[in-house]
PDB file of C-alpha atoms in Angstrom:
ATOM      1  CA  ALA D1133      -2.607   3.683  15.412  1.00 80.00           C
ATOM      2  CA  GLN D1134      -5.649   1.386  13.859  1.00 85.00           C
ATOM      3  CA  SER D1135      -5.743  -1.734  12.450  1.00 91.00           C
ATOM      4  CA  VAL D1136      -8.789  -3.698  10.465  1.00 95.00           C
ATOM      5  CA  THR D1137      -9.296  -7.421  10.113  1.00 96.00           C
ATOM      6  CA  GLN D1138     -11.376  -8.688   7.712  1.00 96.00           C
ATOM      7  CA  LEU D1139     -12.374 -12.412   8.978  1.00 94.00           C
ATOM      8  CA  ASP D1140     -13.488 -13.906   5.674  1.00 95.00           C
ATOM      9  CA  SER D1141     -11.600 -13.288   2.399  1.00 95.00           C
ATOM     10  CA  GLN D1142     -14.026 -14.702   0.481  1.00 97.00           C
ATOM     11  CA  VAL D1143     -17.783 -15.458   1.371  1.00 98.00           C
ATOM     12  CA  PRO D1144     -20.026 -17.710  -1.011  1.00 97.00           C
ATOM     13  CA  VAL D1145     -23.795 -16.862  -0.574  1.00 98.00           C
ATOM     14  CA  PHE D1146     -26.970 -18.390  -2.334  1.00 97.00           C
ATOM     15  CA  GLU D1147     -29.368 -15.361  -4.123  1.00 97.00           C
ATOM     16  CA  GLU D1148     -31.841 -14.186  -1.341  1.00 97.00           C
ATOM     17  CA  ALA D1149     -29.831 -15.503   1.605  1.00 98.00           C
ATOM     18  CA  PRO D1150     -29.015 -13.441   4.385  1.00 98.00           C
ATOM     19  CA  VAL D1151     -25.114 -12.416   4.687  1.00 98.00           C
ATOM     20  CA  GLU D1152     -22.620 -10.627   7.417  1.00 98.00           C
ATOM     21  CA  LEU D1153     -19.093  -9.467   6.588  1.00 98.00           C
ATOM     22  CA  ARG D1154     -17.239  -9.307   9.799  1.00 98.00           C
ATOM     23  CA  CYS D1155     -14.857  -6.598  10.519  1.00 98.00           C
ATOM     24  CA  ASN D1156     -13.252  -6.334  13.751  1.00 97.00           C
ATOM     25  CA  TYR D1157     -10.518  -3.122  14.585  1.00 95.00           C
ATOM     26  CA  SER D1158      -7.899  -2.199  17.124  1.00 93.00           C
ATOM     27  CA  SER D1159      -7.099   1.337  18.179  1.00 88.00           C
ATOM     28  CA  SER D1160      -6.245   3.306  21.156  1.00 84.00           C
ATOM     29  CA  VAL D1161      -8.440   6.412  20.436  1.00 84.00           C
ATOM     30  CA  SER D1162     -12.167   6.598  19.409  1.00 84.00           C
ATOM     31  CA  VAL D1163     -12.929   5.982  16.096  1.00 86.00           C
ATOM     32  CA  TYR D1164     -14.806   6.483  12.517  1.00 92.00           C
ATOM     33  CA  LEU D1165     -15.779   3.235  10.455  1.00 94.00           C
ATOM     34  CA  PHE D1166     -16.552   2.586   6.791  1.00 95.00           C
ATOM     35  CA  TRP D1167     -17.517   0.090   4.568  1.00 97.00           C
ATOM     36  CA  TYR D1168     -16.706   0.268   0.954  1.00 97.00           C
ATOM     37  CA  VAL D1169     -17.567  -1.669  -1.824  1.00 97.00           C
ATOM     38  CA  GLN D1170     -15.717  -2.191  -5.099  1.00 96.00           C
ATOM     39  CA  TYR D1171     -17.344  -3.493  -8.399  1.00 94.00           C
ATOM     40  CA  PRO D1172     -15.584  -5.368 -10.965  1.00 89.00           C
ATOM     41  CA  ASN D1173     -13.324  -2.744 -12.604  1.00 87.00           C
ATOM     42  CA  GLN D1174     -14.355  -0.025 -10.510  1.00 90.00           C
ATOM     43  CA  GLY D1175     -12.679   2.287  -8.058  1.00 92.00           C
ATOM     44  CA  LEU D1176     -14.064   2.036  -4.010  1.00 94.00           C
ATOM     45  CA  GLN D1177     -17.107   3.697  -3.555  1.00 94.00           C
ATOM     46  CA  LEU D1178     -19.142   4.068   0.126  1.00 95.00           C
ATOM     47  CA  LEU D1179     -21.547   1.876   1.727  1.00 96.00           C
ATOM     48  CA  LEU D1180     -22.207   3.009   4.694  1.00 96.00           C
ATOM     49  CA  LYS D1181     -20.474   5.028   7.661  1.00 95.00           C
ATOM     50  CA  TYR D1182     -20.186   5.304  11.520  1.00 94.00           C
ATOM     51  CA  LEU D1183     -19.230   8.796  12.949  1.00 91.00           C
ATOM     52  CA  SER D1184     -21.206   8.960  15.960  1.00 89.00           C
ATOM     53  CA  GLY D1185     -24.972   8.193  17.246  1.00 89.00           C
ATOM     54  CA  SER D1186     -26.924   5.251  16.543  1.00 91.00           C
ATOM     55  CA  THR D1187     -24.811   2.200  16.583  1.00 92.00           C
ATOM     56  CA  LEU D1188     -27.188   1.203  13.922  1.00 96.00           C
ATOM     57  CA  VAL D1189     -26.111   2.380  10.443  1.00 96.00           C
ATOM     58  CA  LYS D1190     -27.709   1.673   7.572  1.00 96.00           C
ATOM     59  CA  GLY D1191     -26.473   2.167   3.994  1.00 95.00           C
ATOM     60  CA  ILE D1192     -27.212   2.294   0.058  1.00 93.00           C
ATOM     61  CA  ASN D1193     -28.377  -1.174  -1.765  1.00 93.00           C
ATOM     62  CA  GLY D1194     -30.218  -2.684   1.891  1.00 96.00           C
ATOM     63  CA  PHE D1195     -26.926  -3.092   3.634  1.00 97.00           C
ATOM     64  CA  GLU D1196     -26.412  -2.077   7.486  1.00 97.00           C
ATOM     65  CA  ALA D1197     -24.036  -2.636   9.847  1.00 98.00           C
ATOM     66  CA  GLU D1198     -23.585  -2.591  13.446  1.00 96.00           C
ATOM     67  CA  PHE D1199     -21.014  -0.594  15.694  1.00 95.00           C
ATOM     68  CA  ASN D1200     -20.198  -2.911  18.688  1.00 95.00           C
ATOM     69  CA  LYS D1201     -17.223  -0.508  20.821  1.00 92.00           C
ATOM     70  CA  SER D1202     -17.059  -3.635  23.624  1.00 93.00           C
ATOM     71  CA  GLN D1203     -16.246  -6.051  20.734  1.00 94.00           C
ATOM     72  CA  THR D1204     -14.692  -3.637  18.428  1.00 95.00           C
ATOM     73  CA  SER D1205     -16.695  -4.493  15.758  1.00 96.00           C
ATOM     74  CA  PHE D1206     -18.184  -3.253  12.697  1.00 97.00           C
ATOM     75  CA  HIS D1207     -20.093  -6.180  10.460  1.00 98.00           C
ATOM     76  CA  LEU D1208     -22.061  -5.632   7.392  1.00 98.00           C
ATOM     77  CA  ARG D1209     -25.280  -7.435   6.891  1.00 98.00           C
ATOM     78  CA  LYS D1210     -27.911  -7.782   4.419  1.00 98.00           C
ATOM     79  CA  PRO D1211     -31.272  -9.583   5.141  1.00 97.00           C
ATOM     80  CA  SER D1212     -31.265 -10.934   1.259  1.00 97.00           C
ATOM     81  CA  VAL D1213     -28.951 -10.698  -1.164  1.00 98.00           C
ATOM     82  CA  HIS D1214     -29.147 -10.168  -5.068  1.00 97.00           C
ATOM     83  CA  ILE D1215     -26.700 -11.394  -7.624  1.00 97.00           C
ATOM     84  CA  SER D1216     -25.812  -7.885  -8.079  1.00 96.00           C
ATOM     85  CA  ASP D1217     -24.224  -7.571  -4.749  1.00 97.00           C
ATOM     86  CA  THR D1218     -21.052  -9.695  -6.114  1.00 97.00           C
ATOM     87  CA  ALA D1219     -18.431  -7.300  -5.395  1.00 97.00           C
ATOM     88  CA  GLU D1220     -15.476  -6.838  -2.970  1.00 97.00           C
ATOM     89  CA  TYR D1221     -16.150  -5.356   0.140  1.00 98.00           C
ATOM     90  CA  PHE D1222     -13.233  -3.228   2.722  1.00 97.00           C
ATOM     91  CA  CYS D1223     -13.940  -2.109   5.883  1.00 97.00           C
ATOM     92  CA  ALA D1224     -11.764   0.650   7.072  1.00 94.00           C
ATOM     93  CA  VAL D1225     -11.439   2.867  10.362  1.00 92.00           C
ATOM     94  CA  SER D1226      -9.677   6.439  11.237  1.00 87.00           C
ATOM     95  CA  GLY D1227      -8.648   7.644  14.625  1.00 80.00           C
ATOM     96  CA  HIS D1228     -10.612  10.675  15.677  1.00 75.00           C
ATOM     97  CA  ARG D1229      -8.354  13.788  14.741  1.00 69.00           C
ATOM     98  CA  THR D1230      -5.400  11.336  13.877  1.00 65.00           C
ATOM     99  CA  ASN D1231      -3.582  10.725  10.829  1.00 65.00           C
ATOM    100  CA  ALA D1232      -5.133  13.607   9.260  1.00 64.00           C
ATOM    101  CA  GLY D1233      -8.114  11.965   7.558  1.00 75.00           C
ATOM    102  CA  LYS D1234      -6.254   8.732   6.821  1.00 84.00           C
ATOM    103  CA  SER D1235      -8.363   5.794   6.972  1.00 87.00           C
ATOM    104  CA  THR D1236      -6.533   2.078   7.449  1.00 90.00           C
ATOM    105  CA  PHE D1237      -8.147  -0.659   5.097  1.00 93.00           C
ATOM    106  CA  GLY D1238      -8.570  -3.990   6.111  1.00 94.00           C
ATOM    107  CA  ASP D1239      -7.941  -6.768   2.981  1.00 94.00           C
ATOM    108  CA  GLY D1240     -11.496  -7.037   1.806  1.00 96.00           C
ATOM    109  CA  THR D1241     -14.247  -9.807   1.693  1.00 97.00           C
ATOM    110  CA  THR D1242     -14.919 -11.197  -1.793  1.00 97.00           C
ATOM    111  CA  LEU D1243     -18.868 -11.774  -2.005  1.00 98.00           C
ATOM    112  CA  THR D1244     -20.188 -14.041  -4.544  1.00 97.00           C
ATOM    113  CA  VAL D1245     -23.964 -14.588  -4.802  1.00 97.00           C
ATOM    114  CA  LYS D1246     -24.914 -17.570  -6.744  1.00 97.00           C
ATOM    115  CA  PRO D1247     -28.240 -17.960  -8.013  1.00 95.00           C
TER     116      PRO D1247
ATOM    117  CA  ASP S  14     -18.449  18.072  -7.629  1.00 68.00           C
ATOM    118  CA  ALA S  15     -17.249  15.609 -10.336  1.00 80.00           C
ATOM    119  CA  GLY S  16     -15.644  13.704  -7.638  1.00 94.00           C
ATOM    120  CA  VAL S  17     -11.865  12.626  -7.952  1.00 96.00           C
ATOM    121  CA  ILE S  18     -10.924  12.624 -11.150  1.00 97.00           C
ATOM    122  CA  GLN S  19      -8.041  10.533 -12.673  1.00 97.00           C
ATOM    123  CA  SER S  20      -6.024  10.354 -15.573  1.00 97.00           C
ATOM    124  CA  PRO S  21      -5.246   8.783 -18.169  1.00 97.00           C
ATOM    125  CA  ARG S  22      -7.581   5.807 -17.419  1.00 96.00           C
ATOM    126  CA  HIS S  23      -5.557   2.814 -19.100  1.00 97.00           C
ATOM    127  CA  GLU S  24      -1.911   3.099 -19.940  1.00 97.00           C
ATOM    128  CA  VAL S  25       0.324   0.943 -21.959  1.00 98.00           C
ATOM    129  CA  THR S  26       4.013   1.218 -21.752  1.00 97.00           C
ATOM    130  CA  GLU S  27       7.367  -0.086 -22.311  1.00 97.00           C
ATOM    131  CA  MET S  28       9.777  -1.366 -19.797  1.00 97.00           C
ATOM    132  CA  GLY S  29      12.244   1.568 -18.826  1.00 97.00           C
ATOM    133  CA  GLN S  30       9.773   4.300 -19.953  1.00 98.00           C
ATOM    134  CA  GLU S  31       8.388   6.880 -17.421  1.00 97.00           C
ATOM    135  CA  VAL S  32       5.256   6.900 -16.395  1.00 98.00           C
ATOM    136  CA  THR S  33       2.961   9.654 -14.747  1.00 98.00           C
ATOM    137  CA  LEU S  34      -0.284   9.532 -13.363  1.00 98.00           C
ATOM    138  CA  ARG S  35      -2.529  12.193 -12.548  1.00 98.00           C
ATOM    139  CA  CYS S  36      -5.227  13.531 -10.411  1.00 98.00           C
ATOM    140  CA  LYS S  37      -7.417  15.786  -9.367  1.00 98.00           C
ATOM    141  CA  PRO S  38      -9.129  15.767  -5.498  1.00 97.00           C
ATOM    142  CA  ILE S  39     -12.087  16.892  -4.176  1.00 95.00           C
ATOM    143  CA  SER S  40     -11.983  20.280  -3.625  1.00 94.00           C
ATOM    144  CA  GLY S  41     -11.783  21.187   0.015  1.00 91.00           C
ATOM    145  CA  HIS S  42     -10.292  17.665   0.687  1.00 92.00           C
ATOM    146  CA  ASN S  43      -7.156  18.177   2.334  1.00 90.00           C
ATOM    147  CA  SER S  44      -6.161  14.707   2.159  1.00 93.00           C
ATOM    148  CA  LEU S  45      -4.913  12.742  -0.863  1.00 96.00           C
ATOM    149  CA  PHE S  46      -3.774   9.400  -1.128  1.00 96.00           C
ATOM    150  CA  TRP S  47      -2.450   7.159  -3.662  1.00 97.00           C
ATOM    151  CA  TYR S  48      -3.060   3.447  -3.260  1.00 96.00           C
ATOM    152  CA  ARG S  49      -2.030   0.401  -5.889  1.00 96.00           C
ATOM    153  CA  GLN S  50      -3.786  -2.804  -6.167  1.00 96.00           C
ATOM    154  CA  THR S  51      -3.219  -6.109  -7.643  1.00 94.00           C
ATOM    155  CA  MET S  52      -4.721  -9.611  -7.121  1.00 90.00           C
ATOM    156  CA  MET S  53      -1.351 -10.856  -5.326  1.00 90.00           C
ATOM    157  CA  ARG S  54      -0.818  -7.871  -2.659  1.00 90.00           C
ATOM    158  CA  GLY S  55      -4.442  -6.192  -2.654  1.00 90.00           C
ATOM    159  CA  LEU S  56      -4.858  -2.562  -1.860  1.00 92.00           C
ATOM    160  CA  GLU S  57      -1.973  -0.888  -0.685  1.00 92.00           C
ATOM    161  CA  LEU S  58      -1.350   2.528   0.355  1.00 93.00           C
ATOM    162  CA  LEU S  59       1.727   4.233  -1.355  1.00 96.00           C
ATOM    163  CA  ILE S  60       1.877   7.651   0.119  1.00 96.00           C
ATOM    164  CA  TYR S  61      -0.117  10.521   1.215  1.00 93.00           C
ATOM    165  CA  PHE S  62      -0.848  14.115   1.692  1.00 95.00           C
ATOM    166  CA  ASN S  63      -2.040  16.526   4.183  1.00 92.00           C
ATOM    167  CA  ASN S  64      -2.168  20.301   2.977  1.00 92.00           C
ATOM    168  CA  ASN S  65       0.053  19.321   0.376  1.00 94.00           C
ATOM    169  CA  VAL S  66       2.900  18.009   2.156  1.00 94.00           C
ATOM    170  CA  PRO S  67       3.492  14.294   2.094  1.00 94.00           C
ATOM    171  CA  ILE S  68       2.923  12.848   5.547  1.00 92.00           C
ATOM    172  CA  ASP S  69       3.768   9.330   4.654  1.00 91.00           C
ATOM    173  CA  ASP S  70       5.584   7.247   1.823  1.00 93.00           C
ATOM    174  CA  SER S  71       6.494   4.443   3.405  1.00 92.00           C
ATOM    175  CA  GLY S  72       4.506   2.644   1.226  1.00 92.00           C
ATOM    176  CA  MET S  73       6.400   3.588  -2.128  1.00 94.00           C
ATOM    177  CA  PRO S  74       8.084   0.298  -3.313  1.00 87.00           C
ATOM    178  CA  GLU S  75      11.182   1.978  -4.424  1.00 86.00           C
ATOM    179  CA  ASP S  76      12.998   5.128  -5.328  1.00 92.00           C
ATOM    180  CA  ARG S  77      11.577   4.914  -9.156  1.00 96.00           C
ATOM    181  CA  PHE S  78       8.297   5.722  -7.532  1.00 97.00           C
ATOM    182  CA  SER S  79       7.898   9.196  -6.855  1.00 97.00           C
ATOM    183  CA  ALA S  80       4.671  11.677  -6.291  1.00 98.00           C
ATOM    184  CA  LYS S  81       3.955  15.378  -5.836  1.00 97.00           C
ATOM    185  CA  MET S  82       1.158  17.804  -5.002  1.00 97.00           C
ATOM    186  CA  PRO S  83       2.189  20.944  -6.376  1.00 96.00           C
ATOM    187  CA  ASN S  84      -1.368  22.171  -5.122  1.00 95.00           C
ATOM    188  CA  ALA S  85      -4.359  21.872  -3.630  1.00 94.00           C
ATOM    189  CA  SER S  86      -6.155  20.798  -6.995  1.00 95.00           C
ATOM    190  CA  PHE S  87      -3.353  18.567  -8.279  1.00 96.00           C
ATOM    191  CA  SER S  88      -1.074  15.130  -7.461  1.00 98.00           C
ATOM    192  CA  THR S  89       1.140  13.255  -9.542  1.00 98.00           C
ATOM    193  CA  LEU S  90       2.877   9.857  -9.126  1.00 98.00           C
ATOM    194  CA  LYS S  91       5.395   9.030 -11.218  1.00 98.00           C
ATOM    195  CA  ILE S  92       7.391   5.678 -12.436  1.00 97.00           C
ATOM    196  CA  GLN S  93      10.489   5.897 -13.757  1.00 97.00           C
ATOM    197  CA  PRO S  94      11.800   3.649 -14.909  1.00 96.00           C
ATOM    198  CA  SER S  95       9.043   1.302 -15.497  1.00 97.00           C
ATOM    199  CA  GLU S  96       8.987  -2.199 -14.629  1.00 97.00           C
ATOM    200  CA  PRO S  97       6.550  -5.285 -15.769  1.00 97.00           C
ATOM    201  CA  ARG S  98       6.256  -5.585 -12.144  1.00 96.00           C
ATOM    202  CA  ASP S  99       4.591  -2.195 -11.740  1.00 97.00           C
ATOM    203  CA  SER S 100       1.390  -3.295 -13.719  1.00 97.00           C
ATOM    204  CA  ALA S 101      -1.714  -2.723 -11.562  1.00 97.00           C
ATOM    205  CA  VAL S 102      -4.558  -0.461 -10.879  1.00 97.00           C
ATOM    206  CA  TYR S 103      -3.306   2.854  -9.342  1.00 98.00           C
ATOM    207  CA  PHE S 104      -5.969   4.601  -7.346  1.00 97.00           C
ATOM    208  CA  CYS S 105      -6.162   8.230  -6.121  1.00 97.00           C
ATOM    209  CA  ALA S 106      -8.655   9.101  -3.349  1.00 96.00           C
ATOM    210  CA  SER S 107      -9.166  12.432  -1.562  1.00 95.00           C
ATOM    211  CA  SER S 108     -10.909  12.632   2.156  1.00 92.00           C
ATOM    212  CA  SER S 109     -13.170  14.481   4.463  1.00 86.00           C
ATOM    213  CA  PRO S 110     -11.746  15.127   7.907  1.00 83.00           C
ATOM    214  CA  GLU S 111     -13.097  12.192   9.490  1.00 83.00           C
ATOM    215  CA  GLY S 112     -11.136   9.689   6.841  1.00 85.00           C
ATOM    216  CA  GLU S 113     -14.385   9.488   4.386  1.00 89.00           C
ATOM    217  CA  ALA S 114     -12.142   8.162   1.627  1.00 92.00           C
ATOM    218  CA  PHE S 115     -13.477   9.138  -2.037  1.00 94.00           C
ATOM    219  CA  PHE S 116     -11.699   7.423  -4.655  1.00 95.00           C
ATOM    220  CA  GLY S 117     -11.385   7.880  -8.649  1.00 95.00           C
ATOM    221  CA  GLN S 118     -11.916   5.369 -11.260  1.00 94.00           C
ATOM    222  CA  GLY S 119      -8.420   4.443 -11.551  1.00 96.00           C
ATOM    223  CA  THR S 120      -5.548   4.159 -13.773  1.00 97.00           C
ATOM    224  CA  ARG S 121      -4.845   0.623 -15.181  1.00 97.00           C
ATOM    225  CA  LEU S 122      -1.319   0.583 -16.080  1.00 98.00           C
ATOM    226  CA  THR S 123       0.548  -2.003 -18.080  1.00 98.00           C
ATOM    227  CA  VAL S 124       4.257  -2.426 -18.510  1.00 98.00           C
ATOM    228  CA  VAL S 125       5.086  -4.823 -21.065  1.00 97.00           C
TER     229      VAL S 125
END
């Protein structure tokens, strides 16, 4: 089984500042990792994913994340945020060849970008 | 592909009435999930199917909730009878074998 911990429930930040949203996971098998974003009144959409290969993954809207196997982390970063990045962000993990494509989601981090 | 399609987008019903939510997953995806999202509880997995078979329904809150997947392109989530505490946004998602989930736009249910 897998579990995910998003270490911050709310992150306030000023526009154009850098941001990091933290995610730690646990798993007994190799994992795939995902970050999703949910804007108000919308469904979740994929920001980026790590399946294999380079541990630094780039996604949409200037976000990137780094898979750190030794620290079991997959933190999301953006060097300069915009007002439009205000949303809820979910980290998710699935195990290789387990659970029939089911991901386990974290509780979410609300990012609020202030002018 | 049009993505995961849910209907209706909004549903307002009276307590005690039956509510049916519908979902069409992405063609070729073998796994389908029903989630509920509220401010209090966040995102909760209710049930998921693989190859049209329910795999885990431990998240279904009570016997008033039931879900079916009669074929690979359609699923329903039914609440009978509905109660005000069932008010929430219900999401359907389908996933790739690696677990990348594709969510529908959700159904906002209000039970009065």
